[in-house]
Coordinates of N, CA and C in Angstrom, one line a residue:
A31 N 0.8 -1.2 0.0 CA 0.0 0.0 0.0 C 0.9 1.2 0.0
A32 N 0.3 2.4 0.4 CA 1.0 3.6 0.3 C 2.4 3.6 1.0
E33 N 2.4 3.1 2.2 CA 3.7 3.2 2.9 C 4.8 2.3 2.4
T34 N 4.4 1.2 1.8 CA 5.4 0.2 1.3 C 5.7 0.5 -0.2
G35 N 4.9 1.3 -0.8 CA 5.1 1.6 -2.3 C 4.5 0.5 -3.1
Q36 N 3.8 -0.4 -2.5 CA 3.2 -1.5 -3.2 C 2.0 -1.0 -4.0
V37 N 1.9 -1.5 -5.3 CA 0.7 -1.2 -6.1 C -0.5 -2.0 -5.7
V38 N -1.6 -1.4 -5.5 CA -2.8 -2.1 -5.2 C -3.9 -1.8 -6.2
T39 N -4.5 -2.9 -6.7 CA -5.6 -2.7 -7.7 C -6.9 -3.1 -7.0
F40 N -7.8 -2.2 -7.0 CA -9.1 -2.4 -6.5 C -10.1 -2.9 -7.6
S41 N -11.0 -3.8 -7.3 CA -11.9 -4.4 -8.3 C -13.3 -4.0 -8.0
V42 N -13.6 -3.5 -6.8 CA -15.0 -3.2 -6.4 C -15.1 -1.9 -5.7
C43 N -16.1 -1.1 -6.0 CA -16.4 0.1 -5.2 C -17.8 0.1 -4.7
L44 N -17.9 0.2 -3.4 CA -19.3 0.2 -2.7 C -19.6 1.6 -2.3
L45 N -20.8 2.0 -2.5 CA -21.3 3.3 -2.1 C -22.3 3.2 -1.0
N46 N -22.1 3.9 0.1 CA -23.1 4.0 1.1 C -23.5 5.4 1.4
R47 N -24.8 5.7 1.6 CA -25.2 7.0 1.8 C -25.9 7.0 3.2
Y48 N -25.5 8.0 4.1 CA -26.0 8.1 5.4 C -26.7 9.4 5.4
E49 N -28.0 9.4 5.7 CA -28.8 10.6 5.6 C -28.6 11.6 6.8
G50 N -28.1 11.2 7.9 CA -27.9 12.1 9.0 C -27.0 11.4 10.1
G51 N -26.8 12.1 11.1 CA -25.9 11.6 12.2 C -26.4 10.4 12.9
R52 N -27.7 10.2 12.9 CA -28.2 9.0 13.6 C -28.0 7.7 12.9
E53 N -27.8 7.8 11.6 CA -27.6 6.6 10.8 C -26.1 6.2 11.0
S54 N -26.0 4.9 11.4 CA -24.6 4.4 11.7 C -24.4 3.0 11.2
L55 N -23.3 2.5 11.5 CA -22.9 1.1 11.1 C -22.3 0.5 12.3
G56 N -22.9 -0.6 12.8 CA -22.4 -1.3 14.0 C -21.0 -1.8 13.9
W57 N -20.5 -2.3 15.0 CA -19.2 -2.8 15.1 C -19.0 -4.1 14.3
H58 N -18.0 -4.1 13.5 CA -17.7 -5.2 12.6 C -16.3 -5.2 12.1
A59 N -15.9 -6.3 11.5 CA -14.6 -6.4 10.8 C -15.0 -6.9 9.3
D60 N -14.3 -6.3 8.4 CA -14.5 -6.7 7.0 C -13.8 -8.0 6.7
R61 N -13.8 -8.5 5.5 CA -13.2 -9.8 5.1 C -11.8 -10.0 5.8
E62 N -11.6 -11.1 6.3 CA -10.3 -11.5 6.9 C -9.7 -12.5 5.9
E63 N -8.8 -12.0 5.1 CA -8.2 -12.9 4.1 C -6.9 -13.4 4.6
M64 N -6.6 -14.7 4.4 CA -5.3 -15.2 4.7 C -4.7 -15.8 3.5
E65 N -3.4 -15.6 3.4 CA -2.6 -16.2 2.3 C -2.2 -17.6 2.7
P66 N -2.9 -18.6 2.1 CA -2.7 -20.0 2.6 C -1.2 -20.4 2.5
A67 N -0.5 -20.1 1.5 CA 0.9 -20.5 1.4 C 1.8 -19.9 2.4
L68 N 1.4 -18.7 2.9 CA 2.3 -18.0 3.9 C 1.7 -18.1 5.3
G69 N 0.5 -18.5 5.5 CA -0.1 -18.5 6.8 C -0.2 -17.1 7.4
A70 N -0.3 -16.1 6.6 CA -0.3 -14.7 7.0 C -1.4 -13.9 6.3
P71 N -1.7 -12.8 6.8 CA -2.8 -12.0 6.1 C -2.3 -11.6 4.7
R72 N -3.2 -11.6 3.7 CA -2.9 -11.1 2.4 C -2.8 -9.6 2.4
S73 N -2.1 -9.1 1.5 CA -1.9 -7.7 1.4 C -3.0 -7.1 0.5
S74 N -4.2 -6.9 1.0 CA -5.3 -6.4 0.3 C -6.1 -5.4 1.1
P75 N -5.6 -4.2 1.1 CA -6.2 -3.2 2.0 C -7.6 -2.8 1.5
I76 N -8.4 -2.2 2.4 CA -9.6 -1.6 2.0 C -9.5 -0.1 2.2
A77 N -9.8 0.7 1.1 CA -9.7 2.1 1.1 C -11.1 2.8 1.1
S78 N -11.3 3.8 1.9 CA -12.6 4.4 2.1 C -12.4 5.9 2.0
I79 N -13.3 6.6 1.1 CA -13.3 8.0 1.0 C -14.6 8.5 1.5
S80 N -14.5 9.5 2.4 CA -15.7 10.2 3.0 C -16.0 11.5 2.3
L81 N -17.3 11.7 1.9 CA -17.7 12.9 1.3 C -18.9 13.4 2.1
G82 N -18.9 14.7 2.4 CA -20.1 15.4 3.1 C -19.8 15.5 4.5
A83 N -20.8 15.2 5.3 CA -20.8 15.4 6.8 C -19.6 14.7 7.5
V84 N -19.1 15.4 8.5 CA -18.0 14.8 9.3 C -18.6 13.8 10.2
R85 N -18.0 12.6 10.2 CA -18.4 11.5 11.1 C -17.2 10.9 11.9
R86 N -17.5 10.1 12.9 CA -16.5 9.5 13.7 C -16.4 8.0 13.4
L87 N -15.2 7.5 13.3 CA -15.0 6.0 13.1 C -14.5 5.5 14.4
G88 N -15.3 4.6 15.0 CA -14.9 3.9 16.2 C -14.0 2.7 15.9
V89 N -13.0 2.5 16.8 CA -12.1 1.4 16.6 C -11.9 0.7 18.0
R90 N -11.9 -0.6 18.0 CA -11.7 -1.3 19.3 C -11.0 -2.6 18.9
L91 N -10.1 -3.1 19.8 CA -9.5 -4.4 19.7 C -10.5 -5.5 19.8
K92 N -10.5 -6.5 19.0 CA -11.4 -7.6 19.2 C -11.1 -8.3 20.5
S93 N -9.9 -8.3 21.0 CA -9.6 -8.9 22.3 C -10.0 -8.1 23.5
D94 N -10.4 -6.9 23.3 CA -10.9 -6.0 24.4 C -12.0 -5.1 24.0
P95 N -13.2 -5.6 23.6 CA -14.2 -4.8 23.0 C -14.8 -3.8 24.0
Q96 N -14.6 -3.9 25.3 CA -15.1 -2.9 26.2 C -14.3 -1.6 26.3
Q97 N -13.2 -1.6 25.6 CA -12.3 -0.4 25.7 C -12.0 0.1 24.3
P98 N -12.9 0.9 23.7 CA -12.7 1.4 22.4 C -11.5 2.5 22.4
L99 N -10.8 2.6 21.3 CA -9.8 3.6 21.2 C -10.5 4.9 20.9
P100 N -9.8 6.1 21.1 CA -10.4 7.3 20.7 C -10.8 7.3 19.3
P101 N -12.1 7.8 19.0 CA -12.6 7.8 17.6 C -11.7 8.6 16.6
L102 N -11.7 8.2 15.4 CA -11.1 9.0 14.3 C -12.1 9.8 13.6
Q103 N -11.8 11.1 13.4 CA -12.8 12.0 12.7 C -12.5 11.9 11.2
L104 N -13.6 11.5 10.5 CA -13.6 11.4 9.0 C -14.2 12.6 8.4
G105 N -13.4 13.6 7.9 CA -13.9 14.8 7.3 C -14.2 14.6 5.8
H106 N -14.8 15.6 5.2 CA -15.1 15.6 3.8 C -13.8 15.5 3.0
G107 N -13.7 14.5 2.1 CA -12.5 14.2 1.3 C -11.5 13.4 2.0
S108 N -11.7 12.9 3.2 CA -10.7 12.1 3.9 C -10.6 10.7 3.3
L109 N -9.4 10.2 3.4 CA -9.1 8.8 3.0 C -8.7 8.0 4.2
C110 N -9.4 6.8 4.4 CA -9.0 5.9 5.4 C -8.6 4.6 4.8
V111 N -7.4 4.1 5.1 CA -7.0 2.8 4.5 C -6.7 1.9 5.6
M112 N -7.4 0.7 5.5 CA -7.2 -0.3 6.5 C -6.5 -1.5 5.9
E113 N -5.3 -1.8 6.3 CA -4.6 -3.0 5.8 C -5.4 -4.2 6.3
N114 N -5.2 -5.3 5.6 CA -5.9 -6.5 5.9 C -5.7 -7.0 7.3
A115 N -4.5 -6.8 7.9 CA -4.2 -7.2 9.2 C -5.1 -6.5 10.2
F116 N -5.5 -5.3 9.9 CA -6.4 -4.5 10.7 C -7.6 -5.3 11.0
Q117 N -8.2 -5.9 10.0 CA -9.4 -6.7 10.1 C -9.3 -7.9 11.0
L118 N -8.1 -8.4 11.1 CA -7.8 -9.5 12.0 C -7.8 -9.1 13.5
L119 N -7.4 -7.9 13.8 CA -7.2 -7.5 15.1 C -8.3 -6.6 15.7
Y120 N -9.0 -5.8 14.8 CA -9.9 -4.8 15.3 C -11.3 -4.9 14.7
H121 N -12.2 -4.4 15.5 CA -13.6 -4.1 14.9 C -13.6 -2.6 14.7
H122 N -14.5 -2.1 13.8 CA -14.7 -0.7 13.6 C -16.2 -0.4 13.4
S123 N -16.5 0.8 13.5 CA -18.0 1.2 13.5 C -18.1 2.7 13.1
L124 N -19.1 3.0 12.3 CA -19.4 4.4 12.0 C -20.4 4.8 13.2
L125 N -19.9 5.6 14.1 CA -20.6 5.9 15.3 C -21.8 6.9 15.0
P126 N -22.9 6.7 15.8 CA -24.0 7.7 15.7 C -23.5 9.0 16.3
E127 N -24.0 10.2 15.7 CA -23.6 11.5 16.2 C -24.4 12.1 17.3
D128 N -25.7 11.7 17.3 CA -26.6 12.2 18.4 C -26.6 13.7 18.5
G129 N -26.7 14.4 17.4 CA -26.9 15.9 17.4 C -25.6 16.7 17.5
L130 N -24.4 16.1 17.4 CA -23.2 16.8 17.5 C -23.1 17.6 16.2
P131 N -22.6 18.9 16.3 CA -22.5 19.7 15.1 C -21.4 19.2 14.2
N132 N -21.6 19.4 12.9 CA -20.6 19.1 11.9 C -19.8 20.4 11.5
S133 N -18.5 20.3 11.4 CA -17.7 21.5 11.1 C -17.5 21.7 9.6
C134 N -17.9 20.8 8.7 CA -17.7 20.9 7.3 C -18.7 21.9 6.7
V135 N -18.2 22.8 5.8 CA -19.0 23.8 5.3 C -19.7 23.5 3.9
H136 N -19.4 22.3 3.4 CA -20.0 21.9 2.1 C -21.5 21.6 2.3
A137 N -22.2 21.7 1.1 CA -23.7 21.6 1.2 C -24.1 20.3 1.7
A138 N -23.5 19.2 1.4 CA -23.9 17.9 1.9 C -23.8 17.9 3.4
A139 N -22.7 18.5 3.9 CA -22.5 18.5 5.4 C -23.5 19.3 6.1
A140 N -24.0 20.4 5.5 CA -25.0 21.3 6.1 C -26.3 20.5 6.4
T141 N -26.6 19.5 5.6 CA -27.8 18.7 5.8 C -27.5 17.4 6.6
G142 N -26.2 17.2 6.9 CA -25.8 16.0 7.6 C -25.6 14.7 6.7
V143 N -25.7 14.9 5.4 CA -25.6 13.8 4.5 C -24.1 13.4 4.4
R144 N -23.8 12.1 4.5 CA -22.5 11.6 4.2 C -22.5 10.5 3.2
V145 N -21.6 10.5 2.3 CA -21.5 9.4 1.3 C -20.1 8.8 1.5
N146 N -20.1 7.5 1.5 CA -18.8 6.8 1.7 C -18.6 5.9 0.5
L147 N -17.4 6.0 -0.1 CA -17.0 5.1 -1.2 C -15.9 4.2 -0.6
T148 N -16.2 2.9 -0.7 CA -15.3 1.9 -0.2 C -14.7 1.1 -1.4
F149 N -13.4 1.0 -1.5 CA -12.7 0.3 -2.6 C -12.1 -0.9 -2.0
R150 N -12.4 -2.1 -2.7 CA -11.8 -3.4 -2.3 C -11.2 -4.0 -3.5

């Protein structure tokens, strides 16, 4: 991926639209792919681009689900890349906002709409 200089080719793009801060996505991990010959995670990151409203991404260790890490703020135009090993160790969630103000000045953000493009 970006830090290793490895070229990644994505074959699928998923689009999710969230109408407001109360729409969220529960705790989960995406595909956990293993390279059978190596017994190690494949190098197949998931890349996500956020458009519109600012939202928070929750992250917690699978081994300690009661202690989430501080959430990451996903602003308009932000890119979040999760290496495959991330899926083996962590759960993540798009957290509900419960009326927290958004700081983004774009039109979509003013209405609380967020679009997420996920590349696999």
